[in-house]
Amino acid sequence: MNKENLYIDINVLQTVPSSNINRDDTGTPKTAMYGGVTRSRVSSQSWKRVIRQAFQKESNDEDWLKGYRTKKVSALLSQRIQDLKPDLDEDAATKAANDLLKTAGLKVKLDKKNGEFLTGALLFVSKGQLNKLAQYAIDNPDLGEKKSKELKETKKELKQILLNDNSLALAMFGRMVADDPSLNVDAAVQVAHAISTHEIVPEFDYFTAIDDKRKEDEAGSAMLGTIEYNSSTLYRYANINVNELEKNIGSDLTIKGAKLFIKEFISTMPTGKENTFANKTVPQYVLVTIRKDTPVNLVSAFEDPVKSHGGYVKASIDRLENEYQATQKFVEAPVACFVLTTDHSDLKQVENLSDLLDKVGQVLAEKVSQDENDNA
């Protein structure tokens, strides 16, 4: 029997004061047009990056949380080869790393400017994969001399290494390898660009900087400029495909990984201009639903922008809960629904973040156990 689909929707409302946490190439805070008005926007990429960094900090040397998205895979692999075989010099380790990567079907070129070997694009690789690749290179020192028939079988073995032992970030956000699409990993998570629930008007901070050693009779500033910023109540959304996550990281880590993602999605914030604005806040409202049929992004609650009547948070919560109820006409009722908020909610509330994560874990454990029994 096939497993039932299982999706986790995470909806967050978070008010952010004057800030510029995610800017474009001109330094301007990112925006989007929605419902005919300009909204503040924070890209999904920026939020995914801080979540990946949070996974690393949570790791406590657990390999399943360690991963790297980099062009410098050759250097990482070379260092790991030397760690496992200290008598190998740097040049020999670099050659072994490059031979292995090329055999696996990945292009590696020397960057003459920096003297480093780089892959053609950023490559997501886990610590577990690096460890096994390094050991494979040590056990097969003649990779660069193998004939085509032998290389074909070797490539299959290397492919299996690169498709197993995924880190949580790799399992969550996936991997695309243009050199060899068979090494792709389908993402188990979708993250939407956060947008404000209301219209925003860009603002500008004109600033000057005075030289501390300026003479008393010396006029003028040593530096002046402007920074664009805005303030907003953001609607943030992400979903987890539980079955895809289990496929990517294994059943033993699926529940633990899902809970950790929910925690970091709720708790993290991109760090753009944070020293200038000190804008770190926590959400005012979190709605988590567990569904069997389809993920549901509730941004349509804000297609008609919220109008301010002493703030946007309370009105945004009401809009979101009304939209959640309205969507029940089109989708199945969720398996479970939990709300964590600083305000009032008509839905089932939990006490705090730990309580929310525990309850989500309990529902997932019951569903995973049920699926295992049904497929036994």
Tab-separated table of C-alpha atoms in Angstrom:
chain	number	residue	atom	x	y	z
A	1	MET	CA	0.000	0.000	0.000
A	2	ASN	CA	1.111	3.546	-0.686
A	3	LYS	CA	1.534	5.922	2.211
A	4	GLU	CA	-1.077	8.641	2.636
A	5	ASN	CA	0.096	12.147	1.838
A	6	LEU	CA	0.946	14.232	4.862
A	7	TYR	CA	1.689	17.961	4.803
A	8	ILE	CA	2.445	20.480	7.522
A	9	ASP	CA	1.408	24.103	6.888
A	10	ILE	CA	3.112	26.806	8.960
A	11	ASN	CA	1.442	30.236	8.889
A	12	VAL	CA	3.067	33.107	10.775
A	13	LEU	CA	2.104	36.725	11.428
A	14	GLN	CA	4.997	38.851	12.648
A	15	THR	CA	5.203	42.596	13.068
A	16	VAL	CA	8.571	44.128	12.207
A	17	PRO	CA	9.528	47.728	13.079
A	18	SER	CA	11.619	50.061	10.924
A	19	SER	CA	14.001	47.695	9.132
A	20	ASN	CA	15.765	46.656	5.951
A	21	ILE	CA	16.236	42.939	6.547
A	22	ASN	CA	16.319	41.890	2.882
A	23	ARG	CA	17.441	44.336	0.200
A	24	ASP	CA	17.973	44.336	-3.551
A	25	ASP	CA	21.080	45.283	-5.542
A	26	THR	CA	20.493	48.993	-4.874
A	27	GLY	CA	20.167	48.561	-1.099
A	28	THR	CA	16.393	49.078	-1.220
A	29	PRO	CA	14.132	46.805	0.866
A	30	LYS	CA	12.466	44.255	-1.394
A	31	THR	CA	8.800	44.825	-2.242
A	32	ALA	CA	5.997	43.128	-4.163
A	33	MET	CA	2.746	44.264	-5.781
A	34	TYR	CA	-0.216	42.316	-4.424
A	35	GLY	CA	-3.849	43.326	-4.415
A	36	GLY	CA	-2.908	46.418	-6.408
A	37	VAL	CA	-0.674	47.945	-3.713
A	38	THR	CA	2.977	47.840	-2.714
A	39	ARG	CA	3.867	45.355	0.013
A	40	SER	CA	7.018	44.817	2.004
A	41	ARG	CA	8.646	41.543	0.912
A	42	VAL	CA	11.285	39.250	2.381
A	43	SER	CA	12.556	36.609	-0.037
A	44	SER	CA	12.277	32.925	0.777
A	45	GLN	CA	15.986	32.521	0.004
A	46	SER	CA	17.010	34.899	2.782
A	47	TRP	CA	14.854	33.121	5.352
A	48	LYS	CA	16.052	29.676	4.216
A	49	ARG	CA	19.650	30.785	4.639
A	50	VAL	CA	19.217	31.779	8.280
A	51	ILE	CA	17.335	28.532	8.914
A	52	ARG	CA	20.258	26.559	7.442
A	53	GLN	CA	22.629	28.496	9.686
A	54	ALA	CA	20.413	27.755	12.689
A	55	PHE	CA	20.560	24.027	11.900
A	56	GLN	CA	24.363	24.243	12.041
A	57	LYS	CA	24.266	25.947	15.451
A	58	GLU	CA	21.867	23.293	16.780
A	59	SER	CA	24.065	20.452	15.561
A	60	ASN	CA	26.210	19.590	18.617
A	61	ASP	CA	28.393	17.699	16.122
A	62	GLU	CA	25.456	15.631	14.881
A	63	ASP	CA	26.311	14.783	11.257
A	64	TRP	CA	22.678	14.835	10.118
A	65	LEU	CA	22.576	18.589	10.763
A	66	LYS	CA	25.918	19.408	9.147
A	67	GLY	CA	25.930	20.427	5.497
A	68	TYR	CA	27.488	22.929	3.125
A	69	ARG	CA	26.274	24.744	0.017
A	70	THR	CA	29.485	25.746	-1.709
A	71	LYS	CA	31.606	25.771	-4.832
A	72	LYS	CA	34.596	24.730	-2.688
A	73	VAL	CA	33.679	21.051	-2.414
A	74	SER	CA	37.137	20.074	-3.674
A	75	ALA	CA	38.830	21.865	-0.757
A	76	LEU	CA	36.410	20.367	1.794
A	77	LEU	CA	36.910	16.897	0.379
A	78	SER	CA	40.686	17.307	0.150
A	79	GLN	CA	40.843	18.364	3.815
A	80	ARG	CA	38.705	15.402	4.859
A	81	ILE	CA	40.969	13.018	2.901
A	82	GLN	CA	43.991	14.432	4.746
A	83	ASP	CA	42.171	14.103	8.080
A	84	LEU	CA	41.653	10.392	7.386
A	85	LYS	CA	45.104	9.861	5.834
A	86	PRO	CA	47.547	12.346	7.434
A	87	ASP	CA	50.570	11.022	5.514
A	88	LEU	CA	49.041	12.288	2.234
A	89	ASP	CA	50.347	15.716	1.217
A	90	GLU	CA	48.076	18.562	0.144
A	91	ASP	CA	48.710	18.232	-3.606
A	92	ALA	CA	47.998	14.494	-3.573
A	93	ALA	CA	44.822	14.997	-1.530
A	94	THR	CA	43.631	17.727	-3.917
A	95	LYS	CA	44.258	15.470	-6.921
A	96	ALA	CA	42.378	12.614	-5.251
A	97	ALA	CA	39.439	14.924	-4.472
A	98	ASN	CA	39.293	16.299	-8.019
A	99	ASP	CA	39.575	12.826	-9.592
A	100	LEU	CA	36.682	11.621	-7.452
A	101	LEU	CA	34.438	14.614	-8.211
A	102	LYS	CA	35.104	14.347	-11.936
A	103	THR	CA	34.425	10.606	-11.845
A	104	ALA	CA	31.103	11.364	-10.116
A	105	GLY	CA	30.208	13.593	-13.096
A	106	LEU	CA	30.857	16.989	-11.503
A	107	LYS	CA	32.854	19.655	-13.319
A	108	VAL	CA	35.784	21.099	-11.370
A	109	LYS	CA	37.910	23.985	-12.658
A	110	LEU	CA	40.876	25.907	-11.304
A	111	ASP	CA	40.073	29.514	-10.436
A	112	LYS	CA	43.386	31.084	-11.444
A	113	LYS	CA	42.622	34.277	-9.563
A	114	ASN	CA	42.357	32.562	-6.176
A	115	GLY	CA	44.225	29.338	-6.978
A	116	GLU	CA	41.236	27.232	-5.859
A	117	PHE	CA	39.416	24.376	-7.553
A	118	LEU	CA	35.713	25.184	-7.825
A	119	THR	CA	32.606	23.433	-9.079
A	120	GLY	CA	30.677	25.231	-11.816
A	121	ALA	CA	27.795	26.022	-9.452
A	122	LEU	CA	27.038	25.858	-5.748
A	123	LEU	CA	26.743	22.236	-4.638
A	124	PHE	CA	24.848	21.107	-1.553
A	125	VAL	CA	26.725	18.315	0.216
A	126	SER	CA	26.377	16.865	3.721
A	127	LYS	CA	29.100	16.064	6.213
A	128	GLY	CA	28.132	12.390	6.029
A	129	GLN	CA	28.523	12.390	2.244
A	130	LEU	CA	31.924	14.110	2.488
A	131	ASN	CA	33.129	11.524	4.982
A	132	LYS	CA	32.131	8.620	2.739
A	133	LEU	CA	33.518	10.276	-0.401
A	134	ALA	CA	36.846	10.847	1.352
A	135	GLN	CA	37.035	7.238	2.468
A	136	TYR	CA	36.157	6.095	-1.059
A	137	ALA	CA	38.983	8.213	-2.500
A	138	ILE	CA	41.438	6.673	-0.025
A	139	ASP	CA	40.248	3.139	-0.789
A	140	ASN	CA	40.457	3.782	-4.560
A	141	PRO	CA	43.672	5.770	-5.172
A	142	ASP	CA	43.697	4.966	-8.900
A	143	LEU	CA	40.447	6.756	-9.800
A	144	GLY	CA	42.183	9.006	-12.326
A	145	GLU	CA	43.583	5.984	-14.180
A	146	LYS	CA	40.499	3.799	-14.465
A	147	LYS	CA	39.152	2.840	-17.882
A	148	SER	CA	35.685	3.774	-19.113
A	149	LYS	CA	34.028	0.440	-18.227
A	150	GLU	CA	35.368	0.595	-14.688
A	151	LEU	CA	34.437	4.258	-14.353
A	152	LYS	CA	30.816	3.508	-15.195
A	153	GLU	CA	30.481	1.193	-12.206
A	154	THR	CA	32.451	3.581	-9.992
A	155	LYS	CA	30.143	6.448	-10.931
A	156	LYS	CA	27.152	4.382	-9.790
A	157	GLU	CA	28.815	3.809	-6.423
A	158	LEU	CA	29.618	7.512	-6.013
A	159	LYS	CA	26.085	8.432	-7.001
A	160	GLN	CA	24.723	6.250	-4.200
A	161	ILE	CA	26.969	8.033	-1.707
A	162	LEU	CA	25.727	11.436	-2.916
A	163	LEU	CA	22.086	10.371	-2.676
A	164	ASN	CA	22.300	9.071	0.902
A	165	ASP	CA	23.246	10.528	4.289
A	166	ASN	CA	21.540	13.825	3.481
A	167	SER	CA	21.825	16.616	6.024
A	168	LEU	CA	18.550	18.110	7.264
A	169	ALA	CA	19.015	21.274	5.185
A	170	LEU	CA	19.719	19.224	2.055
A	171	ALA	CA	16.680	17.031	2.723
A	172	MET	CA	14.500	20.082	3.375
A	173	PHE	CA	15.606	22.416	0.587
A	174	GLY	CA	16.780	19.945	-2.052
A	175	ARG	CA	19.697	19.988	-4.463
A	176	MET	CA	19.908	20.748	-8.180
A	177	VAL	CA	22.976	19.522	-10.069
A	178	ALA	CA	23.084	20.834	-13.643
A	179	ASP	CA	26.114	18.647	-14.463
A	180	ASP	CA	24.140	15.484	-13.644
A	181	PRO	CA	20.403	15.765	-12.842
A	182	SER	CA	20.423	12.200	-11.488
A	183	LEU	CA	22.129	13.671	-8.397
A	184	ASN	CA	19.206	16.038	-7.782
A	185	VAL	CA	17.350	15.820	-4.469
A	186	ASP	CA	13.701	16.928	-4.434
A	187	ALA	CA	12.997	19.502	-1.732
A	188	ALA	CA	10.682	18.422	1.089
A	189	VAL	CA	9.913	22.031	2.025
A	190	GLN	CA	8.361	24.987	0.201
A	191	VAL	CA	8.915	28.492	1.582
A	192	ALA	CA	6.912	31.471	0.342
A	193	HIS	CA	8.208	35.023	0.063
A	194	ALA	CA	6.914	36.844	3.117
A	195	ILE	CA	4.764	39.887	2.320
A	196	SER	CA	3.103	42.537	4.448
A	197	THR	CA	-0.601	42.117	5.097
A	198	HIS	CA	-1.060	45.798	4.251
A	199	GLU	CA	0.231	48.508	1.947
A	200	ILE	CA	3.586	50.060	2.865
A	201	VAL	CA	5.103	53.439	2.048
A	202	PRO	CA	8.923	53.464	1.666
A	203	GLU	CA	10.745	55.761	4.094
A	204	PHE	CA	14.277	57.162	4.068
A	205	ASP	CA	16.756	57.788	6.854
A	206	TYR	CA	19.201	60.594	6.077
A	207	PHE	CA	22.338	60.125	8.157
A	208	THR	CA	25.685	61.827	8.701
A	209	ALA	CA	28.872	60.624	10.357
A	210	ILE	CA	31.188	63.002	12.174
A	211	ASP	CA	34.954	62.419	12.383
A	212	ASP	CA	35.831	61.993	16.069
A	213	LYS	CA	39.153	63.782	15.465
A	214	ARG	CA	37.616	66.760	13.705
A	215	LYS	CA	38.958	70.132	14.820
A	216	GLU	CA	36.554	72.410	16.683
A	217	ASP	CA	36.573	74.973	13.891
A	218	GLU	CA	36.215	72.335	11.156
A	219	ALA	CA	32.703	72.182	9.718
A	220	GLY	CA	30.910	69.425	7.846
A	221	SER	CA	30.562	65.654	8.065
A	222	ALA	CA	33.021	62.974	7.106
A	223	MET	CA	30.223	60.926	5.525
A	224	LEU	CA	26.561	61.271	4.677
A	225	GLY	CA	23.978	59.130	2.959
A	226	THR	CA	20.485	57.639	3.050
A	227	ILE	CA	19.058	54.245	3.952
A	228	GLU	CA	15.626	53.161	2.753
A	229	TYR	CA	13.476	51.189	5.194
A	230	ASN	CA	9.902	50.296	6.040
A	231	SER	CA	7.891	48.721	8.835
A	232	SER	CA	5.293	45.998	8.373
A	233	THR	CA	3.245	43.120	9.691
A	234	LEU	CA	4.427	40.178	7.625
A	235	TYR	CA	2.511	37.072	6.603
A	236	ARG	CA	4.950	34.168	6.351
A	237	TYR	CA	4.192	30.678	5.062
A	238	ALA	CA	6.005	27.383	4.555
A	239	ASN	CA	4.982	23.753	4.216
A	240	ILE	CA	6.646	20.375	4.762
A	241	ASN	CA	5.941	17.302	2.642
A	242	VAL	CA	6.415	14.702	5.392
A	243	ASN	CA	6.670	11.715	3.039
A	244	GLU	CA	9.303	13.462	0.899
A	245	LEU	CA	11.251	14.365	4.033
A	246	GLU	CA	11.149	10.727	5.152
A	247	LYS	CA	12.400	9.650	1.728
A	248	ASN	CA	15.278	12.144	1.909
A	249	ILE	CA	16.401	11.672	5.496
A	250	GLY	CA	14.886	8.425	6.790
A	251	SER	CA	11.982	7.686	9.119
A	252	ASP	CA	14.063	7.858	12.317
A	253	LEU	CA	14.867	11.552	11.787
A	254	THR	CA	11.687	12.757	10.072
A	255	ILE	CA	9.734	13.857	13.155
A	256	LYS	CA	12.814	15.358	14.814
A	257	GLY	CA	13.680	17.209	11.600
A	258	ALA	CA	10.141	18.519	11.049
A	259	LYS	CA	9.964	19.871	14.602
A	260	LEU	CA	13.345	21.550	14.262
A	261	PHE	CA	12.337	23.209	10.986
A	262	ILE	CA	9.110	24.538	12.524
A	263	LYS	CA	11.057	25.891	15.494
A	264	GLU	CA	13.645	27.668	13.342
A	265	PHE	CA	11.104	28.968	10.826
A	266	ILE	CA	9.233	30.605	13.706
A	267	SER	CA	12.298	31.850	15.598
A	268	THR	CA	14.785	33.069	12.986
A	269	MET	CA	14.979	36.320	11.069
A	270	PRO	CA	17.246	37.516	8.219
A	271	THR	CA	20.018	39.739	9.535
A	272	GLY	CA	20.154	42.562	6.973
A	273	LYS	CA	20.951	45.925	8.631
A	274	GLU	CA	20.170	44.430	12.039
A	275	ASN	CA	22.823	46.547	13.792
A	276	THR	CA	21.294	49.701	12.324
A	277	PHE	CA	17.671	48.930	13.229
A	278	ALA	CA	17.763	46.313	16.056
A	279	ASN	CA	14.568	44.911	14.504
A	280	LYS	CA	14.516	41.357	15.919
A	281	THR	CA	10.977	40.439	16.954
A	282	VAL	CA	9.086	37.219	17.586
A	283	PRO	CA	5.794	36.301	15.890
A	284	GLN	CA	2.475	37.413	17.310
A	285	TYR	CA	0.600	34.502	15.767
A	286	VAL	CA	1.427	30.995	14.494
A	287	LEU	CA	-1.056	28.599	12.896
A	288	VAL	CA	0.168	25.055	12.177
A	289	THR	CA	-2.072	22.588	10.356
A	290	ILE	CA	-1.384	18.964	9.438
A	291	ARG	CA	-3.184	17.886	6.268
A	292	LYS	CA	-3.568	14.742	4.183
A	293	ASP	CA	-4.792	16.267	0.912
A	294	THR	CA	-2.825	19.375	-0.073
A	295	PRO	CA	-0.829	22.277	1.364
A	296	VAL	CA	-2.784	25.556	1.584
A	297	ASN	CA	-1.169	29.003	1.512
A	298	LEU	CA	-3.592	31.444	3.172
A	299	VAL	CA	-2.132	34.637	1.670
A	300	SER	CA	-5.459	35.242	-0.079
A	301	ALA	CA	-6.655	36.553	3.293
A	302	PHE	CA	-4.665	39.695	2.520
A	303	GLU	CA	-5.348	40.221	-1.192
A	304	ASP	CA	-7.488	43.113	0.011
A	305	PRO	CA	-4.863	44.957	2.099
A	306	VAL	CA	-5.581	45.341	5.795
A	307	LYS	CA	-6.359	48.922	6.844
A	308	SER	CA	-4.855	50.293	10.041
A	309	HIS	CA	-7.163	50.933	12.989
A	310	GLY	CA	-4.514	51.352	15.651
A	311	GLY	CA	-2.267	48.638	14.194
A	312	TYR	CA	-2.360	45.668	11.817
A	313	VAL	CA	-1.779	42.571	13.964
A	314	LYS	CA	-5.251	41.986	15.413
A	315	ALA	CA	-7.004	42.649	12.096
A	316	SER	CA	-4.514	40.371	10.317
A	317	ILE	CA	-5.202	37.545	12.788
A	318	ASP	CA	-8.949	37.877	12.244
A	319	ARG	CA	-8.479	37.884	8.469
A	320	LEU	CA	-6.232	34.814	8.584
A	321	GLU	CA	-8.586	32.764	10.760
A	322	ASN	CA	-11.576	33.718	8.604
A	323	GLU	CA	-9.675	32.642	5.477
A	324	TYR	CA	-8.685	29.382	7.154
A	325	GLN	CA	-12.362	28.635	7.827
A	326	ALA	CA	-13.369	29.664	4.293
A	327	THR	CA	-10.848	27.321	2.664
A	328	GLN	CA	-12.566	24.326	4.290
A	329	LYS	CA	-15.086	24.505	1.416
A	330	PHE	CA	-12.338	23.446	-0.989
A	331	VAL	CA	-10.122	21.073	1.013
A	332	GLU	CA	-10.457	18.323	3.587
A	333	ALA	CA	-10.512	19.259	7.246
A	334	PRO	CA	-6.961	19.040	8.577
A	335	VAL	CA	-5.839	16.138	10.744
A	336	ALA	CA	-4.812	18.664	13.393
A	337	CYS	CA	-4.659	22.420	13.894
A	338	PHE	CA	-2.724	24.357	16.548
A	339	VAL	CA	-2.432	28.082	17.278
A	340	LEU	CA	0.222	29.899	19.303
A	341	THR	CA	-0.516	33.579	19.765
A	342	THR	CA	-0.067	36.617	21.979
A	343	ASP	CA	-3.649	37.573	21.074
A	344	HIS	CA	-7.070	35.911	21.020
A	345	SER	CA	-7.879	32.983	18.713
A	346	ASP	CA	-11.043	31.030	17.986
A	347	LEU	CA	-8.960	27.953	17.121
A	348	LYS	CA	-7.241	25.424	19.388
A	349	GLN	CA	-4.451	27.214	21.261
A	350	VAL	CA	-1.226	25.871	22.760
A	351	GLU	CA	0.665	27.409	25.664
A	352	ASN	CA	4.109	28.027	24.189
A	353	LEU	CA	6.528	27.000	21.437
A	354	SER	CA	7.637	23.825	23.228
A	355	ASP	CA	4.003	22.778	23.662
A	356	LEU	CA	3.345	23.422	19.970
A	357	LEU	CA	6.316	21.297	18.881
A	358	ASP	CA	5.360	18.479	21.266
A	359	LYS	CA	1.797	18.351	19.946
A	360	VAL	CA	2.944	18.369	16.304
A	361	GLY	CA	5.395	15.567	17.140
A	362	GLN	CA	2.647	13.494	18.769
A	363	VAL	CA	0.354	13.776	15.732
A	364	LEU	CA	3.195	12.895	13.349
A	365	ALA	CA	4.206	9.906	15.482
A	366	GLU	CA	0.619	8.606	15.440
A	367	LYS	CA	0.321	9.036	11.657
A	368	VAL	CA	3.723	7.478	10.911
A	369	SER	CA	2.934	4.543	13.239
A	370	GLN	CA	-0.481	4.099	11.596
A	371	ASP	CA	1.051	4.074	8.101
A	372	GLU	CA	3.611	1.474	9.189
A	373	ASN	CA	0.864	-0.761	10.579
A	374	ASP	CA	-1.266	-0.349	7.452
A	375	ASN	CA	1.700	-1.302	5.225
A	376	ALA	CA	2.817	-4.216	7.389
